[in-house]
């Protein structure tokens, strides 16, 4: 296999416009879908924790519907079924990107809502009571006390979802979205080679995911407790002194 | 002298016979790759069985050397790579004979047809030439020569190009009303028009004709390649191709 490796084809694929634009489209779609899914997922998670039974059931139905059906089916549904219900969806304004954004956001929100719910539940109920004792409103308690602590718990699994979502964008090639894997497939068809076009796409995915992992590590550090986040890594000198003083 | 000839000829005949039977056994199953999204050349039934003109032709072709035929499903962009990766012995998939593909594999022609632009019935966008696609939405199967042509045309006049995994997926976009035109083959149109009567029409037929071919590995040119060449010639001369064309509502002169 390596004997017939065409390094020129590999490099020209790596630096080609379709690959570059495809990777950018994949990244844009991932970011847009994750952003939208975070908002929807947050409210679905709040709904699942609501004291009202009807709201809880609505959240449950949402999660059930979008987790029980394959992402590929959801993409086909948005692209090929919606236009038969309302012909407006066949218009040129409804781009493949938009369809993929809708399908992936709705799908991802279901998974994120469970992650956010576990984050919210990880915060000790006593903290909410303490907030109430200070006269804070429900919304303020959520904003100032619960969410900042929940984020800390939720970041690693959300990072995971970001990576999964990036790879799911490759499915959107079936609704004619020009993303990274489309570029690789077209090069395969033009050059009759699998190895070089697919390896080049693999390198792109590796690089993008590596960058995402660095961003995730930064975010995690930002939301960790200050004493652990200090530079140098050595135990903060003031702490033992303080504690012995306090004793 | 006569005995000498006989005594020499017998072993030669015997060897030839053995070689032929050995080869016949080796090529007993004629494995070929196809992308069954291009009716009526090849498509799948609701139960997933691959059927079509090419399937019947491959069966008849394998029979000319006493073999059986077995199609294997591959996405269109991967057909020639699959052949060279030895996933199959031939490619039969309503695939054009082109110079760049001929650099990769040997080929035998069996049908010549025309490209068409399929539009909505009544041609509401008045598409009577490729240049009138300007500013419209055009659907096509990915990895095909149609797509290659449309990409070049798009760079010149500008329109929205959507590429789908299958030819029938592309035609479906015209039926949905999303795409204004699909570039494909007249064989495909004949089939789709029968499936969706009164819904689609041909906006434009390209003057130049394209040839469909059976591709085989260059290394097999002397063995399987020759068998395919001879087999296609037989099927053409004994009327099998014409009969199959009639069966699939393809004009008979395309296989002459």
CSV table of C-alpha atoms in Angstrom, one decimal, chain B residues 20-193:
chain,number,residue,atom,x,y,z
B,20,UNK,CA,-9.9,-23.9,-20.3
B,21,UNK,CA,-11.7,-26.0,-17.6
B,22,UNK,CA,-9.3,-24.8,-14.9
B,23,UNK,CA,-9.9,-21.2,-16.0
B,24,UNK,CA,-13.6,-21.8,-16.3
B,25,UNK,CA,-13.7,-23.0,-12.7
B,26,UNK,CA,-11.7,-20.0,-11.6
B,27,UNK,CA,-14.1,-17.6,-13.3
B,28,UNK,CA,-17.1,-19.6,-12.3
B,29,UNK,CA,-18.5,-16.7,-10.3
B,30,UNK,CA,-18.3,-13.5,-12.3
B,31,UNK,CA,-18.2,-10.9,-9.5
B,32,UNK,CA,-18.9,-7.4,-10.6
B,33,UNK,CA,-19.3,-4.0,-8.8
B,34,UNK,CA,-22.3,-1.8,-9.5
B,35,UNK,CA,-24.1,1.2,-8.0
B,36,UNK,CA,-27.7,0.2,-8.2
B,37,UNK,CA,-29.2,3.8,-8.2
B,38,UNK,CA,-29.4,4.2,-11.9
B,39,UNK,CA,-32.7,2.6,-13.2
B,40,UNK,CA,-33.3,0.9,-15.6
B,41,UNK,CA,-29.6,0.0,-15.9
B,42,UNK,CA,-29.4,-1.2,-12.3
B,43,UNK,CA,-31.6,-0.5,-9.3
B,44,UNK,CA,-32.9,-2.4,-6.3
B,45,UNK,CA,-36.3,-3.8,-5.7
B,46,UNK,CA,-38.1,-3.0,-2.5
B,47,UNK,CA,-36.7,-6.2,-1.0
B,48,UNK,CA,-33.2,-5.1,-1.8
B,49,UNK,CA,-32.5,-7.3,-4.8
B,50,UNK,CA,-30.3,-5.7,-7.5
B,51,UNK,CA,-32.1,-5.8,-10.9
B,52,UNK,CA,-31.9,-4.1,-14.3
B,53,UNK,CA,-30.5,-4.3,-17.8
B,54,UNK,CA,-26.9,-4.7,-16.6
B,55,UNK,CA,-27.9,-7.5,-14.2
B,56,UNK,CA,-29.5,-9.5,-17.0
B,57,UNK,CA,-26.7,-8.7,-19.3
B,58,UNK,CA,-24.0,-9.8,-16.8
B,59,UNK,CA,-25.9,-13.1,-16.2
B,60,UNK,CA,-26.0,-13.8,-20.0
B,61,UNK,CA,-22.4,-12.7,-20.3
B,62,UNK,CA,-21.2,-15.1,-17.6
B,63,UNK,CA,-23.2,-17.8,-19.2
B,64,UNK,CA,-21.1,-17.4,-22.4
B,65,UNK,CA,-18.2,-18.9,-20.6
B,66,UNK,CA,-20.2,-21.2,-18.3
B,67,UNK,CA,-20.1,-19.0,-15.2
B,68,UNK,CA,-22.6,-17.4,-12.9
B,69,UNK,CA,-22.9,-13.7,-12.2
B,70,UNK,CA,-22.9,-12.0,-8.8
B,71,UNK,CA,-23.3,-8.2,-8.4
B,72,UNK,CA,-21.8,-6.4,-5.5
B,73,UNK,CA,-23.0,-3.0,-4.3
B,74,UNK,CA,-20.5,-0.1,-4.3
B,75,UNK,CA,-21.0,3.7,-4.3
B,76,UNK,CA,-20.5,5.2,-7.7
B,77,UNK,CA,-17.3,7.2,-6.9
B,78,UNK,CA,-15.7,4.0,-5.6
B,79,UNK,CA,-16.4,1.7,-8.6
B,80,UNK,CA,-13.1,1.9,-10.4
B,81,UNK,CA,-11.0,2.0,-7.2
B,82,UNK,CA,-13.0,-1.1,-6.0
B,83,UNK,CA,-12.0,-2.9,-9.3
B,84,UNK,CA,-8.4,-2.1,-8.8
B,85,UNK,CA,-8.6,-3.1,-5.1
B,86,UNK,CA,-9.8,-6.5,-6.4
B,87,UNK,CA,-13.1,-6.3,-4.6
B,88,UNK,CA,-14.7,-7.4,-7.9
B,89,UNK,CA,-13.6,-8.6,-11.4
B,90,UNK,CA,-15.5,-6.1,-13.4
B,91,UNK,CA,-17.5,-2.9,-13.2
B,92,UNK,CA,-20.9,-2.8,-14.9
B,93,UNK,CA,-22.9,0.2,-13.8
B,94,UNK,CA,-24.1,2.3,-16.7
B,95,UNK,CA,-20.7,3.9,-16.5
B,96,UNK,CA,-19.2,5.9,-19.4
B,97,UNK,CA,-16.1,5.1,-21.3
B,98,UNK,CA,-13.8,8.0,-20.7
B,99,UNK,CA,-10.1,8.5,-21.4
B,100,UNK,CA,-9.2,9.0,-17.8
B,101,UNK,CA,-11.0,5.8,-16.7
B,102,UNK,CA,-9.4,3.9,-19.6
B,103,UNK,CA,-6.0,4.8,-18.0
B,104,UNK,CA,-7.1,2.9,-14.9
B,105,UNK,CA,-8.8,-0.1,-16.5
B,106,UNK,CA,-9.7,-2.0,-19.7
B,107,UNK,CA,-13.2,-1.6,-21.1
B,108,UNK,CA,-15.6,-3.1,-23.6
B,109,UNK,CA,-18.5,-0.9,-25.0
B,110,UNK,CA,-22.1,-2.3,-25.0
B,111,UNK,CA,-24.4,0.6,-25.4
B,112,UNK,CA,-24.4,4.2,-26.7
B,113,UNK,CA,-26.9,6.7,-25.4
B,114,UNK,CA,-27.4,10.4,-24.9
B,115,UNK,CA,-27.3,12.8,-22.0
B,116,UNK,CA,-30.4,14.7,-21.2
B,117,UNK,CA,-31.5,17.5,-18.9
B,118,UNK,CA,-34.6,16.3,-17.0
B,119,UNK,CA,-37.0,19.1,-16.0
B,120,UNK,CA,-40.4,19.4,-14.5
B,121,UNK,CA,-43.3,18.5,-16.9
B,122,UNK,CA,-44.1,21.5,-19.1
B,123,UNK,CA,-40.6,22.9,-18.6
B,124,UNK,CA,-41.7,25.9,-16.5
B,125,UNK,CA,-38.2,27.4,-16.4
B,126,UNK,CA,-37.9,27.1,-20.2
B,127,UNK,CA,-34.6,25.1,-20.1
B,128,UNK,CA,-33.8,24.4,-23.8
B,129,UNK,CA,-30.0,24.5,-23.5
B,130,UNK,CA,-27.3,24.0,-20.8
B,131,UNK,CA,-26.6,27.7,-20.7
B,132,UNK,CA,-30.2,28.4,-19.6
B,133,UNK,CA,-29.4,26.7,-16.3
B,134,UNK,CA,-27.9,30.1,-15.2
B,135,UNK,CA,-29.1,31.0,-11.7
B,136,UNK,CA,-31.2,27.9,-11.3
B,137,UNK,CA,-30.8,24.8,-9.0
B,138,UNK,CA,-29.4,21.7,-10.7
B,139,UNK,CA,-29.2,18.2,-9.1
B,140,UNK,CA,-26.8,15.5,-10.1
B,141,UNK,CA,-25.3,12.2,-8.8
B,142,UNK,CA,-22.0,12.7,-7.1
B,143,UNK,CA,-18.8,11.3,-8.6
B,144,UNK,CA,-20.2,11.1,-12.1
B,145,UNK,CA,-19.1,12.6,-15.4
B,146,UNK,CA,-22.3,14.6,-15.3
B,147,UNK,CA,-21.1,16.3,-12.1
B,148,UNK,CA,-17.7,17.0,-13.6
B,149,UNK,CA,-19.4,18.6,-16.6
B,150,UNK,CA,-21.8,20.6,-14.4
B,151,UNK,CA,-19.0,21.9,-12.2
B,152,UNK,CA,-17.1,23.3,-15.2
B,153,UNK,CA,-20.4,24.8,-16.5
B,154,UNK,CA,-21.2,26.3,-13.1
B,155,UNK,CA,-17.8,28.0,-13.0
B,156,UNK,CA,-18.7,29.6,-16.4
B,157,UNK,CA,-22.4,30.7,-16.0
B,158,UNK,CA,-23.2,30.3,-12.3
B,159,UNK,CA,-26.0,28.2,-10.7
B,160,UNK,CA,-26.6,26.1,-7.6
B,161,UNK,CA,-25.3,22.6,-7.9
B,162,UNK,CA,-26.5,19.9,-5.5
B,163,UNK,CA,-24.8,16.5,-5.6
B,164,UNK,CA,-26.6,13.4,-4.3
B,165,UNK,CA,-25.4,9.8,-3.6
B,166,UNK,CA,-27.7,8.3,-6.3
B,167,UNK,CA,-29.1,9.2,-9.7
B,168,UNK,CA,-32.6,8.5,-8.5
B,169,UNK,CA,-32.0,10.8,-5.4
B,170,UNK,CA,-31.2,13.6,-7.9
B,171,UNK,CA,-34.3,13.0,-10.0
B,172,UNK,CA,-36.4,13.0,-6.8
B,173,UNK,CA,-35.3,16.6,-6.2
B,174,UNK,CA,-37.0,17.7,-9.4
B,175,UNK,CA,-40.2,15.8,-8.4
B,176,UNK,CA,-40.0,17.6,-5.0
B,177,UNK,CA,-39.7,20.9,-6.8
B,178,UNK,CA,-36.4,21.8,-5.2
B,179,UNK,CA,-34.2,21.4,-8.3
B,180,UNK,CA,-35.0,22.8,-11.7
B,181,UNK,CA,-33.1,20.3,-13.7
B,182,UNK,CA,-31.1,17.0,-13.4
B,183,UNK,CA,-28.4,16.0,-15.8
B,184,UNK,CA,-28.5,12.3,-16.5
B,185,UNK,CA,-29.0,9.7,-19.3
B,186,UNK,CA,-31.9,9.2,-21.6
B,187,UNK,CA,-32.1,5.6,-20.3
B,188,UNK,CA,-32.7,7.0,-16.8
B,189,UNK,CA,-35.3,9.4,-18.1
B,190,UNK,CA,-37.2,6.6,-19.9
B,191,UNK,CA,-37.5,4.7,-16.7
B,192,UNK,CA,-38.4,7.7,-14.4
B,193,UNK,CA,-41.0,9.0,-16.9
